[in-house]
mmCIF file of C-alpha atoms in Angstrom:
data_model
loop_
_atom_site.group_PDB
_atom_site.id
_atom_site.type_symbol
_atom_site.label_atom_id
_atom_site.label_comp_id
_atom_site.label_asym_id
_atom_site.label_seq_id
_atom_site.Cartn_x
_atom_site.Cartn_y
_atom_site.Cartn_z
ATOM 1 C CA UNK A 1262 102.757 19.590 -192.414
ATOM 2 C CA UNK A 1263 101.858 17.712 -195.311
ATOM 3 C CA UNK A 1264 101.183 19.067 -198.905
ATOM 4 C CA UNK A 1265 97.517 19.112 -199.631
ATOM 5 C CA UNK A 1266 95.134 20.318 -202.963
ATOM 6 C CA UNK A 1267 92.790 23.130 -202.452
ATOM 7 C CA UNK A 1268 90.429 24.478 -205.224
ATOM 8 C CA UNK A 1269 90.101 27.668 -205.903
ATOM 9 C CA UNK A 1270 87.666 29.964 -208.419
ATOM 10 C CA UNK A 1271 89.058 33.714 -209.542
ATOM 11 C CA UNK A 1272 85.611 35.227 -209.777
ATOM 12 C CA UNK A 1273 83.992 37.199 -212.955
ATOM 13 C CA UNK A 1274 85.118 40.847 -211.119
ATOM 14 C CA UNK A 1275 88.655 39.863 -211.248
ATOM 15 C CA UNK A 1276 88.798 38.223 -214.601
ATOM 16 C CA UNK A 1277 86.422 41.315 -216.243
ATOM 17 C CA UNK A 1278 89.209 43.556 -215.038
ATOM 18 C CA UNK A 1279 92.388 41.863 -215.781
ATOM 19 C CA UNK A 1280 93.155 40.314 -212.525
ATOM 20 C CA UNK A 1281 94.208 36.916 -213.201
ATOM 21 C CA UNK A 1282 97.761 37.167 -213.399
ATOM 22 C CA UNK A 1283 97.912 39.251 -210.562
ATOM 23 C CA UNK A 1284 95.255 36.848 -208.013
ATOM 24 C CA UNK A 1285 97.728 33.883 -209.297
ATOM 25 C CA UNK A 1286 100.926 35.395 -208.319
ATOM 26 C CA UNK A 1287 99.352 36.426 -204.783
ATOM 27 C CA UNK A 1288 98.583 32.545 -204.312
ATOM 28 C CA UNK A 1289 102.165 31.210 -205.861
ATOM 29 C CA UNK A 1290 104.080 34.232 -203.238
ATOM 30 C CA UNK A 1291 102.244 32.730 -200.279
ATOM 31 C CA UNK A 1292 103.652 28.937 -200.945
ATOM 32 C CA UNK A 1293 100.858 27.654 -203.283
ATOM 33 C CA UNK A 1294 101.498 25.975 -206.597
ATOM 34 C CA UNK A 1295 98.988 25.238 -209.663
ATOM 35 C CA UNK A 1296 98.875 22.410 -210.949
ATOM 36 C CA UNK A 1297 95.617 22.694 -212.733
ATOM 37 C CA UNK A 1298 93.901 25.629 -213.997
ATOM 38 C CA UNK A 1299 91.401 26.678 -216.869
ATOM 39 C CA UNK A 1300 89.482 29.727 -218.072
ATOM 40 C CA UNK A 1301 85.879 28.703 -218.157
ATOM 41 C CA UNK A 1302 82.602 30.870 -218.868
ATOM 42 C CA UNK A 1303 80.051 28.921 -216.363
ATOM 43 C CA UNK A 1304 76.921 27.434 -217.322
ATOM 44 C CA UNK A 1305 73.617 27.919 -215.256
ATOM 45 C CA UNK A 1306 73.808 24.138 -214.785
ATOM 46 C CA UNK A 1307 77.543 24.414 -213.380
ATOM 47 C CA UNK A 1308 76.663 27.711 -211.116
ATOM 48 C CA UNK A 1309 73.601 26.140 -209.942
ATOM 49 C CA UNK A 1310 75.455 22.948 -209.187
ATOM 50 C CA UNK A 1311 78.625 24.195 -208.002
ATOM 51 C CA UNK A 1312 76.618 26.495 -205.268
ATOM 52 C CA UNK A 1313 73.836 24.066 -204.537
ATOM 53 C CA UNK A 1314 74.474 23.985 -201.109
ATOM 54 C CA UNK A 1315 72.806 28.191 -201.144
ATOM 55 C CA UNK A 1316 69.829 26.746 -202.782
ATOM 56 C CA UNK A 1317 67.500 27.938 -199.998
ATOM 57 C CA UNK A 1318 69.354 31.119 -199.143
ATOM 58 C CA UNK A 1319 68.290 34.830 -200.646
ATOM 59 C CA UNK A 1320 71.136 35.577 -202.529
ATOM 60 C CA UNK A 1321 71.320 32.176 -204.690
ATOM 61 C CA UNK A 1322 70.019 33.734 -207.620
ATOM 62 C CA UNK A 1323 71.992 36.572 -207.760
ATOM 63 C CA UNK A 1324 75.170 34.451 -206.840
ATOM 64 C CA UNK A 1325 74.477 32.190 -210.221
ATOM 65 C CA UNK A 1326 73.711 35.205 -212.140
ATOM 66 C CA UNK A 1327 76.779 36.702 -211.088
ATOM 67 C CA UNK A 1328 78.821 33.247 -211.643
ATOM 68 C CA UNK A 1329 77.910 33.452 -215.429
ATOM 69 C CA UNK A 1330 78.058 37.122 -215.650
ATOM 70 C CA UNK A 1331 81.796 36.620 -217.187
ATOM 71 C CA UNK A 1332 85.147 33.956 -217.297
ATOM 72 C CA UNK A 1333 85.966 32.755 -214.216
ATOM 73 C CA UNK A 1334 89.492 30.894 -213.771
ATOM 74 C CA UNK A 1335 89.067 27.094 -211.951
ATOM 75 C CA UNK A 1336 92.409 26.458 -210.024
ATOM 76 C CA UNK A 1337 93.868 23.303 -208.017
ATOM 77 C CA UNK A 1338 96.687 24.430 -205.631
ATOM 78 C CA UNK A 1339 98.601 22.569 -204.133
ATOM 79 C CA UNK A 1340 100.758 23.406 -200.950
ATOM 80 C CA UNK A 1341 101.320 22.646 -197.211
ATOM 81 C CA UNK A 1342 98.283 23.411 -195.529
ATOM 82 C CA UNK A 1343 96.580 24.410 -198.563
ATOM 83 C CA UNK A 1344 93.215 24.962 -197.647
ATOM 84 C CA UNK A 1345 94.521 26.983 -194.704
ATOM 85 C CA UNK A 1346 97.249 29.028 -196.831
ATOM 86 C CA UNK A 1347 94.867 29.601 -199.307
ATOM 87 C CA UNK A 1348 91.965 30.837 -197.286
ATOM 88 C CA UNK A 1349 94.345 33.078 -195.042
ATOM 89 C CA UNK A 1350 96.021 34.608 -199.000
ATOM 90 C CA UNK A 1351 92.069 35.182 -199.678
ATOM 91 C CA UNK A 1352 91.701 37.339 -196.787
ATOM 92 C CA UNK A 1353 88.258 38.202 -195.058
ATOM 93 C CA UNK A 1354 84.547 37.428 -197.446
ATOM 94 C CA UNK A 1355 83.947 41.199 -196.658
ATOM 95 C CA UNK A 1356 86.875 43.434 -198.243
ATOM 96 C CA UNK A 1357 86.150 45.840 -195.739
ATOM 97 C CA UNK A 1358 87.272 43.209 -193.014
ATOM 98 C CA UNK A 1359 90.102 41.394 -194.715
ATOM 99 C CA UNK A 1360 93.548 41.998 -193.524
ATOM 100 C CA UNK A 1361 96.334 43.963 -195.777
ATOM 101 C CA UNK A 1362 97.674 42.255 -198.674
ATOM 102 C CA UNK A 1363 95.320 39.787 -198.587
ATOM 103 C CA UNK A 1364 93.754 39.204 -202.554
ATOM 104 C CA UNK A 1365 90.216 40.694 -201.306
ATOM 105 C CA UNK A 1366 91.723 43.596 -199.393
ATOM 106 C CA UNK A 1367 93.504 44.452 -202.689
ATOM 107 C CA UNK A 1368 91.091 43.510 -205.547
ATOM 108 C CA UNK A 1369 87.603 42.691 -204.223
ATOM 109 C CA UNK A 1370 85.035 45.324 -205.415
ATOM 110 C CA UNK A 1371 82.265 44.583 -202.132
ATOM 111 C CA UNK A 1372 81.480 41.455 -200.527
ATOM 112 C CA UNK A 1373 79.439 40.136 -203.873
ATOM 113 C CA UNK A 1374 81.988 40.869 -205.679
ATOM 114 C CA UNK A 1375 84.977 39.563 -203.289
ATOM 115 C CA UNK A 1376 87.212 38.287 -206.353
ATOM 116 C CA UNK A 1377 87.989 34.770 -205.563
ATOM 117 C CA UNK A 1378 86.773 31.559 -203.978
ATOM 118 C CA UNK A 1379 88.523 28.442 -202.055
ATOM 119 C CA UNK A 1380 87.648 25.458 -200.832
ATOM 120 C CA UNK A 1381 86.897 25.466 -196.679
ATOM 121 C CA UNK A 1382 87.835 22.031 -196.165
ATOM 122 C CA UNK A 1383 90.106 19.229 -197.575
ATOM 123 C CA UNK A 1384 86.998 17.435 -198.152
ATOM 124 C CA UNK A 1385 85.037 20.243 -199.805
ATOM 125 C CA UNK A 1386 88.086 20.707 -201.917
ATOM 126 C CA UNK A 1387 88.082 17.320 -202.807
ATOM 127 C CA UNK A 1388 84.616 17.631 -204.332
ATOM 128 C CA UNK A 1389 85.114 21.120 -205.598
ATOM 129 C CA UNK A 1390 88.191 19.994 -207.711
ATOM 130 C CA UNK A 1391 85.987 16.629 -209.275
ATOM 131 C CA UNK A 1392 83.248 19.003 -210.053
ATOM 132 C CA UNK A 1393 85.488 20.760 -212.655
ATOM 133 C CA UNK A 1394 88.869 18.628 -212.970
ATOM 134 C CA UNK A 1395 89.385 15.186 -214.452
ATOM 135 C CA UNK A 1396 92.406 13.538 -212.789
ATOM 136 C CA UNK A 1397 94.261 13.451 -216.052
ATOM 137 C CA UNK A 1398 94.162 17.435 -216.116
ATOM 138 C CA UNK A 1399 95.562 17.719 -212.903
ATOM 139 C CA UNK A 1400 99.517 17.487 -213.405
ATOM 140 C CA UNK A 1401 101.654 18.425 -210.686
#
């Protein structure tokens, strides 16, 4: 397998309580490295952006509220398979259906508040990391 980039948001619930530390260790213990990261309070233009592609859905309003509601952390990882590692360490959108010791299992409050996002494809990671990340502040 070769050793991909993935990006990866730790959402306003984690960060409001303190979870950083901990969401990053669960992604470094399952294989995945950063090699970019920054704590970032998001503007309506960057939540509105960023999630563009729920424009027409019901909960796109909320979602942006809740993207600027507090500091969210803006991660490239980097790994074998890291789309797949990462999205398997996430567990589950729903806490309720994600697997033990997965990040939303342990820390997500509902499935609004589900703690952390990743990329679902090398080539939505691709875009998700040049929405935030300039090449020079990716170093790994």
């Amino acid at each position: 397998m070769a050793v991909t980039r993935t990006f990866s948001i730790i959402k306003p619930d984690a960060t409001k309580r303190n979870l950083t530390g901990a969401v990053t260790a669960k992604l470094e213990e399952a294989g995945l490295r950063v090699v970019a990261s920054k704590r970032i309070h998001m503007s309506r233009e960057q939540a509105e952006g960023f999630y563009a592609v729920h424009k027409e859905r019901p909960f796109f309003g909320e979602l942006v509220e809740f993207m600027m509601s507090e500091p969210v952390v803006v991660q490239v990882l980097e790994g074998e398979d890291a789309v797949k590692r990462n999205r398997d360490v996430m567990g589950a959108t729903n806490p309720a259906d994600a697997d033990e010791g997965t990040i939303r299992k342990e820390f997500a409050l509902s499935i609004g508040e589900n703690s952390v996002h990743g990329s679902d494809s090398e080539e939505n990671a691709a875009i998700e990391i040049a929405f935030f990340f300039n090449d020079d502040e990716i170093v790994g």
